[in-house]
PDB file of C-alpha atoms in Angstrom:
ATOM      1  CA  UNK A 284     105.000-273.198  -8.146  1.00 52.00           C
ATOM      2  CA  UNK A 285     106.357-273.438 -11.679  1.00 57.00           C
ATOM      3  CA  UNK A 286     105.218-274.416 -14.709  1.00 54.00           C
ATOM      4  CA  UNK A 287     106.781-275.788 -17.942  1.00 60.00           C
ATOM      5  CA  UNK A 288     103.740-275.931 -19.958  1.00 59.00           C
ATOM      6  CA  UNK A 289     101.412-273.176 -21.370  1.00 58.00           C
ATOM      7  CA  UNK A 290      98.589-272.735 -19.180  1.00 53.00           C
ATOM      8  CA  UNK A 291      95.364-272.825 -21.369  1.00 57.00           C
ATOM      9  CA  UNK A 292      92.208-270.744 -20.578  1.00 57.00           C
ATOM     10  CA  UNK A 293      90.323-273.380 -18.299  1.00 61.00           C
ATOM     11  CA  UNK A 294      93.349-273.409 -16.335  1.00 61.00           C
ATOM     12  CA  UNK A 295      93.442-271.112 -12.815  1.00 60.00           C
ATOM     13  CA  UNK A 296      96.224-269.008 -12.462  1.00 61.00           C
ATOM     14  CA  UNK A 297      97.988-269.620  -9.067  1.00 64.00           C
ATOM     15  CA  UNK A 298     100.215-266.786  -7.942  1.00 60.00           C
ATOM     16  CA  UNK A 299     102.139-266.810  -5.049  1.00 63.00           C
ATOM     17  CA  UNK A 300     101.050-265.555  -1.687  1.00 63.00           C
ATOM     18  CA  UNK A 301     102.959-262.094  -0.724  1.00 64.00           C
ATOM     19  CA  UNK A 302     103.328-261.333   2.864  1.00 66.00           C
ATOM     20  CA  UNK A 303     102.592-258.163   3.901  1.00 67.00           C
ATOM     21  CA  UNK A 304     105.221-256.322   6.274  1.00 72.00           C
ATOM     22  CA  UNK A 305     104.274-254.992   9.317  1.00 72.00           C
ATOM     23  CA  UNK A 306     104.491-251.255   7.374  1.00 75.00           C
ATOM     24  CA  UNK A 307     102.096-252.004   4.711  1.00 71.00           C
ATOM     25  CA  UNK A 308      99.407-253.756   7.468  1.00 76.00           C
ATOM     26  CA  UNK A 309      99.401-250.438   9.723  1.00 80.00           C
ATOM     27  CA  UNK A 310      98.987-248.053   6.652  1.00 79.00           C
ATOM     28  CA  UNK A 311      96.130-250.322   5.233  1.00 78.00           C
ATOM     29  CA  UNK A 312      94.471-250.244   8.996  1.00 81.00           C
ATOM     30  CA  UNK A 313      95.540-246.392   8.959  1.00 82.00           C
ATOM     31  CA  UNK A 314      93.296-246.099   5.610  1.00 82.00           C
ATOM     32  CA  UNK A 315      90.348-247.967   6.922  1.00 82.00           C
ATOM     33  CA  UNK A 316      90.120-245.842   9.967  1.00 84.00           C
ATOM     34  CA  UNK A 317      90.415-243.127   7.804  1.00 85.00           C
ATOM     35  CA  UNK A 318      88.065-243.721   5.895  1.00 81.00           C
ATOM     36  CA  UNK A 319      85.538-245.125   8.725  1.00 82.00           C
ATOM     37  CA  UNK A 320      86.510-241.166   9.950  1.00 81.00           C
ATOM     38  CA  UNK A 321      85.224-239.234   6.772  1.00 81.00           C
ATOM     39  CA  UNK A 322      82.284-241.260   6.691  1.00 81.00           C
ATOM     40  CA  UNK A 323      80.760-240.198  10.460  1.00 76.00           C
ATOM     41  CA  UNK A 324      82.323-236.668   9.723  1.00 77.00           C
ATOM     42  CA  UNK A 325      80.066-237.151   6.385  1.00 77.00           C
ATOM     43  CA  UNK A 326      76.701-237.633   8.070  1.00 74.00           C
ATOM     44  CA  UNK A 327      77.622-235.716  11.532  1.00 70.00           C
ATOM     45  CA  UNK A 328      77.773-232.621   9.057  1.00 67.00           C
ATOM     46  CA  UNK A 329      75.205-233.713   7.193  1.00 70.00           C
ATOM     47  CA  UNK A 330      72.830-233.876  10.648  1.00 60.00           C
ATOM     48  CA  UNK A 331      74.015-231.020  11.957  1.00 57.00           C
ATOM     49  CA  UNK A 332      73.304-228.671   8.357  1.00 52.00           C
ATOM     50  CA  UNK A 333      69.341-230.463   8.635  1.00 48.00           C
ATOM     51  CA  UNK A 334      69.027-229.315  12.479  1.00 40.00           C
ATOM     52  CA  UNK A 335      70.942-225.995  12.758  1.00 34.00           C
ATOM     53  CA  UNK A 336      68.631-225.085   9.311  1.00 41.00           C
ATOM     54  CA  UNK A 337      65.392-225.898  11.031  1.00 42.00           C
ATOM     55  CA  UNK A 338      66.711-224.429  14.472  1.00 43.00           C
ATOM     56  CA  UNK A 339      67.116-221.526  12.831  1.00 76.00           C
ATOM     57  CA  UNK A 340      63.328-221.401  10.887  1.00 88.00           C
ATOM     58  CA  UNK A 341      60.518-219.374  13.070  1.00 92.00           C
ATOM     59  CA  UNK A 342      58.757-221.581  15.159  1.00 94.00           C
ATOM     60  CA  UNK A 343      54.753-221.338  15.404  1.00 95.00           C
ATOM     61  CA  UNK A 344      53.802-220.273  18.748  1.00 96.00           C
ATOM     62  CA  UNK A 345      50.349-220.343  19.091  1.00 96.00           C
ATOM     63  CA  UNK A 346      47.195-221.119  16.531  1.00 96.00           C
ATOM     64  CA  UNK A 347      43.604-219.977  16.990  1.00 96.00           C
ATOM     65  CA  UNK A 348      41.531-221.022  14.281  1.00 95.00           C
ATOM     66  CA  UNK A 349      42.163-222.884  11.306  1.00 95.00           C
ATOM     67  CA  UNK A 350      45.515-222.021  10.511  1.00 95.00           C
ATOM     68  CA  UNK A 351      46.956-223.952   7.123  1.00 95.00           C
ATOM     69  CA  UNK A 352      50.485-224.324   5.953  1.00 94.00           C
ATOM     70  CA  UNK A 353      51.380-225.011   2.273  1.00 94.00           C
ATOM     71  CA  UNK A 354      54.597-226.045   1.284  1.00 91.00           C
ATOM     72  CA  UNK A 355      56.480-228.337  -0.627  1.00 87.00           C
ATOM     73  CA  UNK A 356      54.679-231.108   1.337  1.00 84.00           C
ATOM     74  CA  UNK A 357      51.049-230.054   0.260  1.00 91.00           C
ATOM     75  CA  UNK A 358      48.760-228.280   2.776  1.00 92.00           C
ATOM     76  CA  UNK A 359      48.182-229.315   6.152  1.00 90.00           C
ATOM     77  CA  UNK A 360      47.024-227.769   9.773  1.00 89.00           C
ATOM     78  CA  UNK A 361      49.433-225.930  11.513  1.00 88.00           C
ATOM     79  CA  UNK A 362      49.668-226.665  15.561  1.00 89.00           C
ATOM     80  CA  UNK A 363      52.164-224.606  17.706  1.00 93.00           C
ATOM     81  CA  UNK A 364      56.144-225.737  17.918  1.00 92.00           C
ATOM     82  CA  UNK A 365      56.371-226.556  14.496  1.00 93.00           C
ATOM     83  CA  UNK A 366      58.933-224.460  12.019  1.00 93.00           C
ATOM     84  CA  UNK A 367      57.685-222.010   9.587  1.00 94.00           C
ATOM     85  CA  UNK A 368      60.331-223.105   6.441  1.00 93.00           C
ATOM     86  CA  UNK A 369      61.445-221.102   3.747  1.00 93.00           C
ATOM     87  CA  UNK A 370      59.105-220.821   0.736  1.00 94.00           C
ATOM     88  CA  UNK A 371      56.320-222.017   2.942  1.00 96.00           C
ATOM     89  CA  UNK A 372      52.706-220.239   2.866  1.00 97.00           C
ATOM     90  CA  UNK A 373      51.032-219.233   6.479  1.00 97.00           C
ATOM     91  CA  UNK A 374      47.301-218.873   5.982  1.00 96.00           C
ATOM     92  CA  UNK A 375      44.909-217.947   8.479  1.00 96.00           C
ATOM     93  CA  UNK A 376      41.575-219.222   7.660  1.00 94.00           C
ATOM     94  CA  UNK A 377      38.278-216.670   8.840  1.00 94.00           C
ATOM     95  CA  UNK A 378      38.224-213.537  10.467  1.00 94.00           C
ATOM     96  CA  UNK A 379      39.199-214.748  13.667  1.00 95.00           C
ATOM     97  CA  UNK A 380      41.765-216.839  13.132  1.00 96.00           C
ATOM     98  CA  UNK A 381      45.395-215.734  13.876  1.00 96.00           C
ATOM     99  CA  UNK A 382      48.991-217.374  14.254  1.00 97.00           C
ATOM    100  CA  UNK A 383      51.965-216.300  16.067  1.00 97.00           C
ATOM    101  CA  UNK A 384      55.681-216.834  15.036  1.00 96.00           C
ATOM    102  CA  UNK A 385      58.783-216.051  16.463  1.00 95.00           C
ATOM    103  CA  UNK A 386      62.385-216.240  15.129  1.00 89.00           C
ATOM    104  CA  UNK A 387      65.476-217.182  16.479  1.00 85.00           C
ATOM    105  CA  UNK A 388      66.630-213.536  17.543  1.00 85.00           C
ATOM    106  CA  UNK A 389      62.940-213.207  19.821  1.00 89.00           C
ATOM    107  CA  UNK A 390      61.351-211.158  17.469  1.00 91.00           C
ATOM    108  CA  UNK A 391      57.483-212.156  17.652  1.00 95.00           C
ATOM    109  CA  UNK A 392      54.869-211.654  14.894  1.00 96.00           C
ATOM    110  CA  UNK A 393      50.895-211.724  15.044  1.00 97.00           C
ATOM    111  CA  UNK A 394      48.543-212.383  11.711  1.00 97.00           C
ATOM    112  CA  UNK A 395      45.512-211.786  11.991  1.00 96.00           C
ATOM    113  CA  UNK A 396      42.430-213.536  10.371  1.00 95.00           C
ATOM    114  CA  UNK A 397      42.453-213.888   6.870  1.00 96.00           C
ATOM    115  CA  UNK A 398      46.444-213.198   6.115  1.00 97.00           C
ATOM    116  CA  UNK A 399      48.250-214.759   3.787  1.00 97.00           C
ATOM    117  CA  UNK A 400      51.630-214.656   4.400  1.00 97.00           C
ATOM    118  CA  UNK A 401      55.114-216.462   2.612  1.00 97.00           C
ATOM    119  CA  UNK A 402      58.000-217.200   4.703  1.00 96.00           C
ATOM    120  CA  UNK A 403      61.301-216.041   2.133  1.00 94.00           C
ATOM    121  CA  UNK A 404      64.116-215.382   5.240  1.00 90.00           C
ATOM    122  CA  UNK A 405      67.380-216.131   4.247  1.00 87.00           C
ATOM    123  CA  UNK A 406      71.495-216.236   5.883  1.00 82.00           C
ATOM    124  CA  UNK A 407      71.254-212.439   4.957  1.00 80.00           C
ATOM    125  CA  UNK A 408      67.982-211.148   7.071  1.00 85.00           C
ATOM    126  CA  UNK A 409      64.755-212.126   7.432  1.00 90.00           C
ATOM    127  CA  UNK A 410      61.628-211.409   5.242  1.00 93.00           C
ATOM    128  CA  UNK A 411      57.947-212.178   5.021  1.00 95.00           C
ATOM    129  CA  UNK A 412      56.097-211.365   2.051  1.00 96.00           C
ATOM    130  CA  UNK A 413      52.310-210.455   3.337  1.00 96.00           C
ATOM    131  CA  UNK A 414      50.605-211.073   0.366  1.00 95.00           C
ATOM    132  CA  UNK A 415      47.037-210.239   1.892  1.00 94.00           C
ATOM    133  CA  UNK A 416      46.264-209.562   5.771  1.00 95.00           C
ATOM    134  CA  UNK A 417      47.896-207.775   8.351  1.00 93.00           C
ATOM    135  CA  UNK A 418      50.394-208.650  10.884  1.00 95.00           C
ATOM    136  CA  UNK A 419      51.483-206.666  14.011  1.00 94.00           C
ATOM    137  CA  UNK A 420      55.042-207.068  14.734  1.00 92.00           C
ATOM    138  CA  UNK A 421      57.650-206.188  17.609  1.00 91.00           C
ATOM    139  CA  UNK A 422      61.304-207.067  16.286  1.00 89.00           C
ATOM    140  CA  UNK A 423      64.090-207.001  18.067  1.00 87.00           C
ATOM    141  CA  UNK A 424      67.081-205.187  17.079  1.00 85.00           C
ATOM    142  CA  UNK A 425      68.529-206.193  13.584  1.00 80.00           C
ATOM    143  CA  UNK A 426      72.502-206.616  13.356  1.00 76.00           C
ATOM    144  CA  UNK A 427      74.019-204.343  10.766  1.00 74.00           C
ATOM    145  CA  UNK A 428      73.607-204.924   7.406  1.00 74.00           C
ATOM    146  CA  UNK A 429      70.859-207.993   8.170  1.00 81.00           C
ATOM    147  CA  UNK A 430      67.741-206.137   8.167  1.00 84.00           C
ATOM    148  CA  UNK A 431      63.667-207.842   8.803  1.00 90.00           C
ATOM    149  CA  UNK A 432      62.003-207.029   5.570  1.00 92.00           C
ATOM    150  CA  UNK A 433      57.834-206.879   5.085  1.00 93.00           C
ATOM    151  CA  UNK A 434      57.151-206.992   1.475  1.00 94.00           C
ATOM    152  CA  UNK A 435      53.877-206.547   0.182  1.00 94.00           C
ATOM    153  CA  UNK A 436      52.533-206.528  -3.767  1.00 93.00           C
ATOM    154  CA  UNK A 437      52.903-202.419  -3.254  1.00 92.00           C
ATOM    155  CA  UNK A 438      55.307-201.742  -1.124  1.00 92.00           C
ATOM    156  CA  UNK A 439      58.458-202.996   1.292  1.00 93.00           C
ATOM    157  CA  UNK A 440      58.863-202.270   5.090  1.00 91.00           C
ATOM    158  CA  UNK A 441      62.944-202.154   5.894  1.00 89.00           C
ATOM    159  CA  UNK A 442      63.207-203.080  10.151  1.00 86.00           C
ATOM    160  CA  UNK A 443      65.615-202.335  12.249  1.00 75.00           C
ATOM    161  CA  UNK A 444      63.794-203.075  15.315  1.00 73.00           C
ATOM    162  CA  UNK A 445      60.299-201.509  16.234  1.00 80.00           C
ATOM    163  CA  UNK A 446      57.165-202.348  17.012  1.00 84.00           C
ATOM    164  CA  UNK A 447      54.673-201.832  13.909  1.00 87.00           C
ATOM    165  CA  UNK A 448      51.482-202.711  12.581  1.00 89.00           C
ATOM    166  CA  UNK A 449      51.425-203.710   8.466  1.00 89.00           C
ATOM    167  CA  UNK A 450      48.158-204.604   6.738  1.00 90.00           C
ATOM    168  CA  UNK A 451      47.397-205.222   2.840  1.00 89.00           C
ATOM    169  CA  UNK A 452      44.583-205.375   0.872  1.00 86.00           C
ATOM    170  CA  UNK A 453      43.391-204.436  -2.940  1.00 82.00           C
ATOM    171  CA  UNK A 454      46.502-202.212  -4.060  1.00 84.00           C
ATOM    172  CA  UNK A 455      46.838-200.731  -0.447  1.00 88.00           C
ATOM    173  CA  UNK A 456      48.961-201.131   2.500  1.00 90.00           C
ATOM    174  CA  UNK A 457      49.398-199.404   5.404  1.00 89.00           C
ATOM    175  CA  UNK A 458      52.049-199.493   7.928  1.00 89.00           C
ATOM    176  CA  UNK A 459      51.761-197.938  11.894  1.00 90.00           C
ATOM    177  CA  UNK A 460      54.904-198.257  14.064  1.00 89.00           C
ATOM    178  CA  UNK A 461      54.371-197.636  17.499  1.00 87.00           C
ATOM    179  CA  UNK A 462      58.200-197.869  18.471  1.00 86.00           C
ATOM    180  CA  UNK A 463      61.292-197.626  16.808  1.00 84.00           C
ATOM    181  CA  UNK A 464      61.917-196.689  12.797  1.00 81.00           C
ATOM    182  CA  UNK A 465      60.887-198.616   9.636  1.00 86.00           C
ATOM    183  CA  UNK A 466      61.658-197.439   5.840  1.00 84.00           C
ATOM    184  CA  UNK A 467      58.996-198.115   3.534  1.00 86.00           C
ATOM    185  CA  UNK A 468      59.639-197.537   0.177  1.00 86.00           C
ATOM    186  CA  UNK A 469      56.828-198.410  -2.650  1.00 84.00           C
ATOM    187  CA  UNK A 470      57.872-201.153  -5.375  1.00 81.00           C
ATOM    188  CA  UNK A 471      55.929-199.039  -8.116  1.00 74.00           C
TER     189      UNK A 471
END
């Protein structure tokens, strides 16, 4: 279409239609699918990062008692099969309540009543910080370099793989391995 006279702003601008060649239409399609591509590989990854990071948390194998969890969620009941998260809080609630968790490797670990205990395992090794309580342990062997740490406000139990008894208290803990060989070194 052409014009002789000055278009004016109320007036639409028509342009003439382009065809595409066949080239251009399979690279656009070759885009879209593309980009349809990233986006699945986008949440496939993002699904798989969520379950392989809660596969890998402890799972709670048995509760007797009142047995509380406190996390980022607030405090609730704990009941067996759920996972035991980073930065979460175990408590066991009375003298004769007790939890037991095990980790991905089969490692198992017992509180007894009372305990208080924060979950702070990472990529590198595994660690529980028994903050009051005791716990009785058997751990499987660790892999080099990834070791299962016990901390307490005193002192910190390195694991290779043994079977052990660690309670805290008031500015005391006390560790008894039955199997195997733990370093305990005191933090002051």
């Amino acid at each position: 279409v052409e014009r002789t006279q000055p278009l004016t702003a109320k007036e639409p601008t028509i342009l003439p239609r382009r065809s595409m060649t066949p080239r251009g239409k399979s690279a656009c399609r070759a885009m879209a699918w593309t980009a349809v591509f990233l986006v699945f590989a986008g949440l496939a990854a993002i699904f798989l990062f969520n379950s392989t990071r809660r596969a890998e948390a402890p799972a709670i194998a048995s509760v007797q008692g009142e047995v509380r969890l406190l996390g980022p969620k607030g405090e609730r009941g704990l009941k067996p099969g759920q996972s035991w998260l980073r930065g979460e809080t175990l408590k066991t609630v009375g003298a004769n309540s007790t939890a037991t968790v095990t980790f991905r490797d089969g490692s198992r670990l017992d509180f007894g009543g009372n305990s208080v205990v924060v979950n702070q395992s990472t990529q590198e090794g595994c660690r529980v910080e028994l903050e009051h309580g005791d716990v009785r342990g058997s751990l499987k062997n660790q892999p080099g370099g990834y070791p299962f740490v016990f901390a307490t406000p005193e002192a910190e139990a390195i694991v290779v793989g043994t079977a052990l008894r660690l309670v805290t208290g008031a500015h005391h803990t006390r560790l008894e391995v039955t199997e195997g060989e733990v370093r305990l070194r005191r933090l002051h």
